Amino acid sequence: MSTKYTINNSVEVNELEDELVIVIPQTEKMYYCNRLARDIFYLIRDGLTVQQIIGFLLEKFDVEEEILKSDVEEIIEKLMTFQVIILEDN
């Protein structure tokens, strides 16, 4: 699971307390990130793979690994759908 993503460089990111608001100019839509989605977004920005993100978040949150994996996959899928992140070529 060494899948790696990059941030779409055309998105605008605005921070609001524990949340992020991401504006996607191509679609003229906004994506609101809760705390977990915000952490995933920043970890992707920092160059971590999906496996590294899961490992980092397991240390940060007291949650079962399978639940966290499912949540991470769901958030990444939404970020891809909204064109916030892009699958990086290996």
mmCIF file of N, CA, C and O in Angstrom:
data_model
loop_
_atom_site.group_PDB
_atom_site.id
_atom_site.type_symbol
_atom_site.label_atom_id
_atom_site.label_comp_id
_atom_site.label_asym_id
_atom_site.label_seq_id
_atom_site.Cartn_x
_atom_site.Cartn_y
_atom_site.Cartn_z
ATOM 1 N N MET A 1 0.834 -1.192 0.000
ATOM 2 C CA MET A 1 0.000 0.000 0.000
ATOM 3 C C MET A 1 0.878 1.256 0.000
ATOM 4 O O MET A 1 0.751 2.131 0.828
ATOM 5 N N SER A 2 1.798 1.309 -0.947
ATOM 6 C CA SER A 2 2.688 2.460 -1.020
ATOM 7 C C SER A 2 2.127 3.530 -1.953
ATOM 8 O O SER A 2 2.863 4.281 -2.558
ATOM 9 N N THR A 3 0.823 3.548 -2.081
ATOM 10 C CA THR A 3 0.156 4.535 -2.928
ATOM 11 C C THR A 3 0.437 5.933 -2.391
ATOM 12 O O THR A 3 0.382 6.180 -1.198
ATOM 13 N N LYS A 4 0.737 6.826 -3.327
ATOM 14 C CA LYS A 4 1.089 8.186 -2.940
ATOM 15 C C LYS A 4 0.300 9.173 -3.798
ATOM 16 O O LYS A 4 0.104 8.964 -4.986
ATOM 17 N N TYR A 5 -0.134 10.227 -3.167
ATOM 18 C CA TYR A 5 -0.911 11.267 -3.833
ATOM 19 C C TYR A 5 -0.193 12.605 -3.692
ATOM 20 O O TYR A 5 0.645 12.788 -2.819
ATOM 21 N N THR A 6 -0.555 13.541 -4.553
ATOM 22 C CA THR A 6 -0.076 14.911 -4.428
ATOM 23 C C THR A 6 -1.287 15.840 -4.404
ATOM 24 O O THR A 6 -2.369 15.483 -4.861
ATOM 25 N N ILE A 7 -1.076 17.019 -3.885
ATOM 26 C CA ILE A 7 -2.133 18.019 -3.827
ATOM 27 C C ILE A 7 -2.256 18.695 -5.188
ATOM 28 O O ILE A 7 -1.257 19.057 -5.804
ATOM 29 N N ASN A 8 -3.462 18.860 -5.659
ATOM 30 C CA ASN A 8 -3.724 19.599 -6.885
ATOM 31 C C ASN A 8 -3.280 21.045 -6.624
ATOM 32 O O ASN A 8 -3.821 21.701 -5.738
ATOM 33 N N ASN A 9 -2.303 21.523 -7.380
ATOM 34 C CA ASN A 9 -1.736 22.843 -7.084
ATOM 35 C C ASN A 9 -2.653 24.011 -7.431
ATOM 36 O O ASN A 9 -2.334 25.157 -7.155
ATOM 37 N N SER A 10 -3.816 23.724 -8.017
ATOM 38 C CA SER A 10 -4.727 24.825 -8.321
ATOM 39 C C SER A 10 -5.780 25.044 -7.236
ATOM 40 O O SER A 10 -6.576 25.979 -7.334
ATOM 41 N N VAL A 11 -5.789 24.199 -6.195
ATOM 42 C CA VAL A 11 -6.781 24.390 -5.130
ATOM 43 C C VAL A 11 -6.327 25.472 -4.168
ATOM 44 O O VAL A 11 -5.143 25.711 -3.995
ATOM 45 N N GLU A 12 -7.307 26.138 -3.561
ATOM 46 C CA GLU A 12 -7.031 27.133 -2.532
ATOM 47 C C GLU A 12 -7.422 26.540 -1.191
ATOM 48 O O GLU A 12 -8.494 25.952 -1.060
ATOM 49 N N VAL A 13 -6.563 26.728 -0.191
ATOM 50 C CA VAL A 13 -6.803 26.144 1.126
ATOM 51 C C VAL A 13 -6.963 27.265 2.151
ATOM 52 O O VAL A 13 -6.123 28.161 2.237
ATOM 53 N N ASN A 14 -8.053 27.205 2.897
ATOM 54 C CA ASN A 14 -8.310 28.179 3.953
ATOM 55 C C ASN A 14 -8.529 27.434 5.261
ATOM 56 O O ASN A 14 -9.336 26.505 5.317
ATOM 57 N N GLU A 15 -7.815 27.839 6.304
ATOM 58 C CA GLU A 15 -7.940 27.196 7.606
ATOM 59 C C GLU A 15 -8.958 27.910 8.471
ATOM 60 O O GLU A 15 -8.988 29.127 8.524
ATOM 61 N N LEU A 16 -9.796 27.115 9.140
ATOM 62 C CA LEU A 16 -10.781 27.623 10.093
ATOM 63 C C LEU A 16 -10.724 26.732 11.329
ATOM 64 O O LEU A 16 -11.258 25.634 11.302
ATOM 65 N N GLU A 17 -10.056 27.187 12.370
ATOM 66 C CA GLU A 17 -9.892 26.429 13.609
ATOM 67 C C GLU A 17 -9.391 25.025 13.306
ATOM 68 O O GLU A 17 -8.302 24.873 12.813
ATOM 69 N N ASP A 18 -10.196 23.970 13.595
ATOM 70 C CA ASP A 18 -9.766 22.597 13.357
ATOM 71 C C ASP A 18 -10.161 22.071 11.988
ATOM 72 O O ASP A 18 -10.040 20.880 11.731
ATOM 73 N N GLU A 19 -10.656 22.932 11.124
ATOM 74 C CA GLU A 19 -11.134 22.493 9.821
ATOM 75 C C GLU A 19 -10.393 23.208 8.694
ATOM 76 O O GLU A 19 -9.729 24.215 8.909
ATOM 77 N N LEU A 20 -10.540 22.646 7.510
ATOM 78 C CA LEU A 20 -10.034 23.278 6.295
ATOM 79 C C LEU A 20 -11.194 23.465 5.344
ATOM 80 O O LEU A 20 -12.091 22.624 5.277
ATOM 81 N N VAL A 21 -11.151 24.538 4.603
ATOM 82 C CA VAL A 21 -12.073 24.737 3.501
ATOM 83 C C VAL A 21 -11.209 24.800 2.250
ATOM 84 O O VAL A 21 -10.309 25.629 2.144
ATOM 85 N N ILE A 22 -11.477 23.888 1.327
ATOM 86 C CA ILE A 22 -10.689 23.810 0.102
ATOM 87 C C ILE A 22 -11.575 24.240 -1.055
ATOM 88 O O ILE A 22 -12.653 23.690 -1.259
ATOM 89 N N VAL A 23 -11.100 25.221 -1.795
ATOM 90 C CA VAL A 23 -11.835 25.722 -2.956
ATOM 91 C C VAL A 23 -11.195 25.109 -4.196
ATOM 92 O O VAL A 23 -9.976 25.176 -4.379
ATOM 93 N N ILE A 24 -12.031 24.502 -5.030
ATOM 94 C CA ILE A 24 -11.560 23.852 -6.250
ATOM 95 C C ILE A 24 -12.021 24.687 -7.441
ATOM 96 O O ILE A 24 -13.192 24.631 -7.836
ATOM 97 N N PRO A 25 -11.125 25.514 -7.988
ATOM 98 C CA PRO A 25 -11.521 26.437 -9.064
ATOM 99 C C PRO A 25 -12.090 25.752 -10.306
ATOM 100 O O PRO A 25 -13.018 26.276 -10.915
ATOM 101 N N GLN A 26 -11.556 24.579 -10.686
ATOM 102 C CA GLN A 26 -12.023 23.914 -11.910
ATOM 103 C C GLN A 26 -13.511 23.578 -11.838
ATOM 104 O O GLN A 26 -14.206 23.609 -12.841
ATOM 105 N N THR A 27 -13.976 23.217 -10.655
ATOM 106 C CA THR A 27 -15.368 22.801 -10.509
ATOM 107 C C THR A 27 -16.215 23.863 -9.811
ATOM 108 O O THR A 27 -17.424 23.680 -9.676
ATOM 109 N N GLU A 28 -15.567 24.930 -9.348
ATOM 110 C CA GLU A 28 -16.235 26.004 -8.608
ATOM 111 C C GLU A 28 -16.969 25.455 -7.384
ATOM 112 O O GLU A 28 -18.048 25.895 -7.042
ATOM 113 N N LYS A 29 -16.369 24.461 -6.746
ATOM 114 C CA LYS A 29 -16.958 23.861 -5.557
ATOM 115 C C LYS A 29 -16.032 24.044 -4.370
ATOM 116 O O LYS A 29 -14.868 24.392 -4.519
ATOM 117 N N MET A 30 -16.594 23.779 -3.191
ATOM 118 C CA MET A 30 -15.808 23.845 -1.964
ATOM 119 C C MET A 30 -15.899 22.502 -1.257
ATOM 120 O O MET A 30 -16.938 21.845 -1.306
ATOM 121 N N TYR A 31 -14.817 22.111 -0.620
ATOM 122 C CA TYR A 31 -14.776 20.873 0.142
ATOM 123 C C TYR A 31 -14.385 21.220 1.574
ATOM 124 O O TYR A 31 -13.366 21.858 1.793
ATOM 125 N N TYR A 32 -15.227 20.825 2.512
ATOM 126 C CA TYR A 32 -14.969 21.102 3.925
ATOM 127 C C TYR A 32 -14.330 19.872 4.567
ATOM 128 O O TYR A 32 -14.892 18.779 4.499
ATOM 129 N N CYS A 33 -13.176 20.060 5.172
ATOM 130 C CA CYS A 33 -12.447 18.968 5.821
ATOM 131 C C CYS A 33 -12.624 19.047 7.328
ATOM 132 O O CYS A 33 -12.348 20.089 7.926
ATOM 133 N N ASN A 34 -13.043 17.928 7.937
ATOM 134 C CA ASN A 34 -13.046 17.858 9.392
ATOM 135 C C ASN A 34 -11.608 17.639 9.862
ATOM 136 O O ASN A 34 -10.673 17.653 9.052
ATOM 137 N N ARG A 35 -11.431 17.421 11.137
ATOM 138 C CA ARG A 35 -10.075 17.301 11.689
ATOM 139 C C ARG A 35 -9.287 16.144 11.068
ATOM 140 O O ARG A 35 -8.115 16.291 10.725
ATOM 141 N N LEU A 36 -9.923 14.991 10.906
ATOM 142 C CA LEU A 36 -9.234 13.842 10.322
ATOM 143 C C LEU A 36 -8.879 14.111 8.864
ATOM 144 O O LEU A 36 -7.747 13.855 8.432
ATOM 145 N N ALA A 37 -9.816 14.636 8.095
ATOM 146 C CA ALA A 37 -9.551 14.947 6.687
ATOM 147 C C ALA A 37 -8.448 15.996 6.563
ATOM 148 O O ALA A 37 -7.608 15.925 5.667
ATOM 149 N N ARG A 38 -8.455 16.966 7.471
ATOM 150 C CA ARG A 38 -7.407 17.994 7.475
ATOM 151 C C ARG A 38 -6.040 17.354 7.708
ATOM 152 O O ARG A 38 -5.072 17.648 7.002
ATOM 153 N N ASP A 39 -5.957 16.454 8.681
ATOM 154 C CA ASP A 39 -4.688 15.773 8.956
ATOM 155 C C ASP A 39 -4.222 14.973 7.741
ATOM 156 O O ASP A 39 -3.050 15.021 7.372
ATOM 157 N N ILE A 40 -5.140 14.262 7.112
ATOM 158 C CA ILE A 40 -4.792 13.472 5.920
ATOM 159 C C ILE A 40 -4.309 14.388 4.806
ATOM 160 O O ILE A 40 -3.302 14.109 4.145
ATOM 161 N N PHE A 41 -4.994 15.500 4.587
ATOM 162 C CA PHE A 41 -4.597 16.459 3.556
ATOM 163 C C PHE A 41 -3.161 16.932 3.791
ATOM 164 O O PHE A 41 -2.341 16.935 2.873
ATOM 165 N N TYR A 42 -2.856 17.326 5.033
ATOM 166 C CA TYR A 42 -1.509 17.820 5.333
ATOM 167 C C TYR A 42 -0.455 16.719 5.219
ATOM 168 O O TYR A 42 0.668 16.973 4.775
ATOM 169 N N LEU A 43 -0.794 15.496 5.582
ATOM 170 C CA LEU A 43 0.160 14.392 5.465
ATOM 171 C C LEU A 43 0.430 14.059 4.002
ATOM 172 O O LEU A 43 1.566 13.741 3.631
ATOM 173 N N ILE A 44 -0.592 14.161 3.164
ATOM 174 C CA ILE A 44 -0.381 13.988 1.717
ATOM 175 C C ILE A 44 0.514 15.106 1.199
ATOM 176 O O ILE A 44 1.458 14.870 0.450
ATOM 177 N N ARG A 45 0.233 16.325 1.636
ATOM 178 C CA ARG A 45 1.051 17.477 1.230
ATOM 179 C C ARG A 45 2.515 17.274 1.623
ATOM 180 O O ARG A 45 3.431 17.648 0.896
ATOM 181 N N ASP A 46 2.715 16.634 2.788
ATOM 182 C CA ASP A 46 4.076 16.403 3.277
ATOM 183 C C ASP A 46 4.763 15.217 2.611
ATOM 184 O O ASP A 46 5.897 14.894 2.941
ATOM 185 N N GLY A 47 4.066 14.526 1.687
ATOM 186 C CA GLY A 47 4.688 13.478 0.897
ATOM 187 C C GLY A 47 4.568 12.066 1.457
ATOM 188 O O GLY A 47 5.244 11.159 0.967
ATOM 189 N N LEU A 48 3.713 11.844 2.432
ATOM 190 C CA LEU A 48 3.564 10.510 3.001
ATOM 191 C C LEU A 48 2.711 9.625 2.096
ATOM 192 O O LEU A 48 1.800 10.105 1.418
ATOM 193 N N THR A 49 3.021 8.327 2.108
ATOM 194 C CA THR A 49 2.203 7.356 1.392
ATOM 195 C C THR A 49 0.980 7.039 2.241
ATOM 196 O O THR A 49 0.927 7.390 3.425
ATOM 197 N N VAL A 50 0.022 6.334 1.664
ATOM 198 C CA VAL A 50 -1.184 5.961 2.404
ATOM 199 C C VAL A 50 -0.814 5.124 3.628
ATOM 200 O O VAL A 50 -1.342 5.346 4.724
ATOM 201 N N GLN A 51 0.099 4.174 3.469
ATOM 202 C CA GLN A 51 0.514 3.329 4.596
ATOM 203 C C GLN A 51 1.159 4.174 5.697
ATOM 204 O O GLN A 51 0.900 3.962 6.884
ATOM 205 N N GLN A 52 1.986 5.125 5.342
ATOM 206 C CA GLN A 52 2.619 5.999 6.326
ATOM 207 C C GLN A 52 1.571 6.871 7.032
ATOM 208 O O GLN A 52 1.672 7.110 8.238
ATOM 209 N N ILE A 53 0.583 7.331 6.281
ATOM 210 C CA ILE A 53 -0.488 8.138 6.872
ATOM 211 C C ILE A 53 -1.242 7.330 7.913
ATOM 212 O O ILE A 53 -1.481 7.802 9.028
ATOM 213 N N ILE A 54 -1.584 6.096 7.572
ATOM 214 C CA ILE A 54 -2.308 5.236 8.509
ATOM 215 C C ILE A 54 -1.473 5.002 9.762
ATOM 216 O O ILE A 54 -1.981 5.101 10.883
ATOM 217 N N GLY A 55 -0.188 4.719 9.591
ATOM 218 C CA GLY A 55 0.698 4.508 10.738
ATOM 219 C C GLY A 55 0.772 5.737 11.633
ATOM 220 O O GLY A 55 0.696 5.625 12.866
ATOM 221 N N PHE A 56 0.896 6.901 11.027
ATOM 222 C CA PHE A 56 0.965 8.146 11.793
ATOM 223 C C PHE A 56 -0.319 8.381 12.575
ATOM 224 O O PHE A 56 -0.290 8.715 13.760
ATOM 225 N N LEU A 57 -1.455 8.195 11.908
ATOM 226 C CA LEU A 57 -2.742 8.449 12.550
ATOM 227 C C LEU A 57 -3.069 7.426 13.630
ATOM 228 O O LEU A 57 -3.735 7.752 14.609
ATOM 229 N N LEU A 58 -2.575 6.194 13.477
ATOM 230 C CA LEU A 58 -2.776 5.181 14.521
ATOM 231 C C LEU A 58 -2.098 5.591 15.821
ATOM 232 O O LEU A 58 -2.597 5.307 16.907
ATOM 233 N N GLU A 59 -0.964 6.258 15.689
ATOM 234 C CA GLU A 59 -0.257 6.731 16.883
ATOM 235 C C GLU A 59 -0.962 7.947 17.487
ATOM 236 O O GLU A 59 -0.920 8.150 18.695
ATOM 237 N N LYS A 60 -1.615 8.737 16.659
ATOM 238 C CA LYS A 60 -2.248 9.974 17.117
ATOM 239 C C LYS A 60 -3.620 9.734 17.749
ATOM 240 O O LYS A 60 -3.979 10.394 18.719
ATOM 241 N N PHE A 61 -4.387 8.816 17.183
ATOM 242 C CA PHE A 61 -5.756 8.580 17.636
ATOM 243 C C PHE A 61 -5.891 7.190 18.240
ATOM 244 O O PHE A 61 -5.271 6.240 17.775
ATOM 245 N N ASP A 62 -6.742 7.065 19.232
ATOM 246 C CA ASP A 62 -7.031 5.787 19.863
ATOM 247 C C ASP A 62 -8.206 5.153 19.129
ATOM 248 O O ASP A 62 -9.364 5.351 19.491
ATOM 249 N N VAL A 63 -7.894 4.413 18.061
ATOM 250 C CA VAL A 63 -8.926 3.841 17.196
ATOM 251 C C VAL A 63 -8.414 2.511 16.642
ATOM 252 O O VAL A 63 -7.204 2.304 16.527
ATOM 253 N N GLU A 64 -9.344 1.613 16.307
ATOM 254 C CA GLU A 64 -8.952 0.342 15.718
ATOM 255 C C GLU A 64 -8.413 0.567 14.306
ATOM 256 O O GLU A 64 -8.918 1.401 13.563
ATOM 257 N N GLU A 65 -7.405 -0.215 13.952
ATOM 258 C CA GLU A 65 -6.727 -0.041 12.669
ATOM 259 C C GLU A 65 -7.681 -0.205 11.481
ATOM 260 O O GLU A 65 -7.633 0.577 10.530
ATOM 261 N N GLU A 66 -8.566 -1.193 11.526
ATOM 262 C CA GLU A 66 -9.477 -1.416 10.398
ATOM 263 C C GLU A 66 -10.440 -0.249 10.210
ATOM 264 O O GLU A 66 -10.759 0.128 9.078
ATOM 265 N N ILE A 67 -10.901 0.311 11.302
ATOM 266 C CA ILE A 67 -11.797 1.479 11.219
ATOM 267 C C ILE A 67 -11.047 2.661 10.626
ATOM 268 O O ILE A 67 -11.545 3.369 9.752
ATOM 269 N N LEU A 68 -9.812 2.885 11.094
ATOM 270 C CA LEU A 68 -9.008 3.990 10.580
ATOM 271 C C LEU A 68 -8.717 3.809 9.094
ATOM 272 O O LEU A 68 -8.851 4.759 8.310
ATOM 273 N N LYS A 69 -8.342 2.601 8.687
ATOM 274 C CA LYS A 69 -8.063 2.340 7.264
ATOM 275 C C LYS A 69 -9.286 2.672 6.415
ATOM 276 O O LYS A 69 -9.167 3.303 5.369
ATOM 277 N N SER A 70 -10.449 2.249 6.878
ATOM 278 C CA SER A 70 -11.681 2.512 6.149
ATOM 279 C C SER A 70 -11.942 4.017 6.050
ATOM 280 O O SER A 70 -12.299 4.526 4.974
ATOM 281 N N ASP A 71 -11.758 4.725 7.156
ATOM 282 C CA ASP A 71 -11.971 6.177 7.161
ATOM 283 C C ASP A 71 -10.991 6.884 6.226
ATOM 284 O O ASP A 71 -11.370 7.790 5.477
ATOM 285 N N VAL A 72 -9.726 6.482 6.267
ATOM 286 C CA VAL A 72 -8.698 7.097 5.414
ATOM 287 C C VAL A 72 -9.036 6.856 3.944
ATOM 288 O O VAL A 72 -8.980 7.777 3.120
ATOM 289 N N GLU A 73 -9.404 5.623 3.602
ATOM 290 C CA GLU A 73 -9.754 5.307 2.211
ATOM 291 C C GLU A 73 -10.946 6.129 1.741
ATOM 292 O O GLU A 73 -10.962 6.626 0.611
ATOM 293 N N GLU A 74 -11.938 6.279 2.612
ATOM 294 C CA GLU A 74 -13.135 7.054 2.253
ATOM 295 C C GLU A 74 -12.786 8.524 2.027
ATOM 296 O O GLU A 74 -13.240 9.140 1.052
ATOM 297 N N ILE A 75 -11.970 9.087 2.891
ATOM 298 C CA ILE A 75 -11.583 10.494 2.747
ATOM 299 C C ILE A 75 -10.743 10.691 1.494
ATOM 300 O O ILE A 75 -10.953 11.647 0.730
ATOM 301 N N ILE A 76 -9.805 9.793 1.238
ATOM 302 C CA ILE A 76 -8.964 9.905 0.042
ATOM 303 C C ILE A 76 -9.822 9.804 -1.215
ATOM 304 O O ILE A 76 -9.626 10.559 -2.170
ATOM 305 N N GLU A 77 -10.798 8.905 -1.201
ATOM 306 C CA GLU A 77 -11.691 8.776 -2.349
ATOM 307 C C GLU A 77 -12.458 10.078 -2.594
ATOM 308 O O GLU A 77 -12.589 10.533 -3.733
ATOM 309 N N LYS A 78 -12.943 10.706 -1.532
ATOM 310 C CA LYS A 78 -13.659 11.979 -1.673
ATOM 311 C C LYS A 78 -12.725 13.079 -2.175
ATOM 312 O O LYS A 78 -13.106 13.887 -3.025
ATOM 313 N N LEU A 79 -11.502 13.128 -1.643
ATOM 314 C CA LEU A 79 -10.537 14.136 -2.092
ATOM 315 C C LEU A 79 -10.203 13.948 -3.573
ATOM 316 O O LEU A 79 -10.021 14.920 -4.301
ATOM 317 N N MET A 80 -10.136 12.688 -4.020
ATOM 318 C CA MET A 80 -9.900 12.408 -5.445
ATOM 319 C C MET A 80 -11.106 12.844 -6.277
ATOM 320 O O MET A 80 -10.946 13.471 -7.324
ATOM 321 N N THR A 81 -12.309 12.511 -5.817
ATOM 322 C CA THR A 81 -13.536 12.860 -6.542
ATOM 323 C C THR A 81 -13.656 14.367 -6.724
ATOM 324 O O THR A 81 -14.055 14.839 -7.791
ATOM 325 N N PHE A 82 -13.293 15.118 -5.685
ATOM 326 C CA PHE A 82 -13.376 16.575 -5.751
ATOM 327 C C PHE A 82 -12.154 17.206 -6.413
ATOM 328 O O PHE A 82 -12.029 18.426 -6.456
ATOM 329 N N GLN A 83 -11.223 16.376 -6.890
ATOM 330 C CA GLN A 83 -10.003 16.835 -7.572
ATOM 331 C C GLN A 83 -9.105 17.668 -6.684
ATOM 332 O O GLN A 83 -8.409 18.583 -7.136
ATOM 333 N N VAL A 84 -9.129 17.353 -5.374
ATOM 334 C CA VAL A 84 -8.252 18.036 -4.429
ATOM 335 C C VAL A 84 -6.871 17.405 -4.450
ATOM 336 O O VAL A 84 -5.852 18.068 -4.325
ATOM 337 N N ILE A 85 -6.832 16.072 -4.621
ATOM 338 C CA ILE A 85 -5.566 15.348 -4.701
ATOM 339 C C ILE A 85 -5.510 14.577 -6.019
ATOM 340 O O ILE A 85 -6.542 14.309 -6.634
ATOM 341 N N ILE A 86 -4.293 14.221 -6.392
ATOM 342 C CA ILE A 86 -4.040 13.529 -7.643
ATOM 343 C C ILE A 86 -3.141 12.336 -7.337
ATOM 344 O O ILE A 86 -2.171 12.459 -6.591
ATOM 345 N N LEU A 87 -3.460 11.177 -7.934
ATOM 346 C CA LEU A 87 -2.622 9.998 -7.770
ATOM 347 C C LEU A 87 -1.268 10.273 -8.400
ATOM 348 O O LEU A 87 -1.188 10.712 -9.548
ATOM 349 N N GLU A 88 -0.218 10.032 -7.637
ATOM 350 C CA GLU A 88 1.138 10.289 -8.116
ATOM 351 C C GLU A 88 1.620 9.082 -8.902
ATOM 352 O O GLU A 88 1.431 7.940 -8.485
ATOM 353 N N ASP A 89 2.241 9.323 -10.035
ATOM 354 C CA ASP A 89 2.808 8.224 -10.837
ATOM 355 C C ASP A 89 4.036 7.674 -10.135
ATOM 356 O O ASP A 89 4.849 8.427 -9.618
ATOM 357 N N ASN A 90 4.140 6.350 -10.124
ATOM 358 C CA ASN A 90 5.319 5.710 -9.493
ATOM 359 C C ASN A 90 6.459 5.632 -10.455
ATOM 360 O O ASN A 90 6.386 5.524 -11.579
#
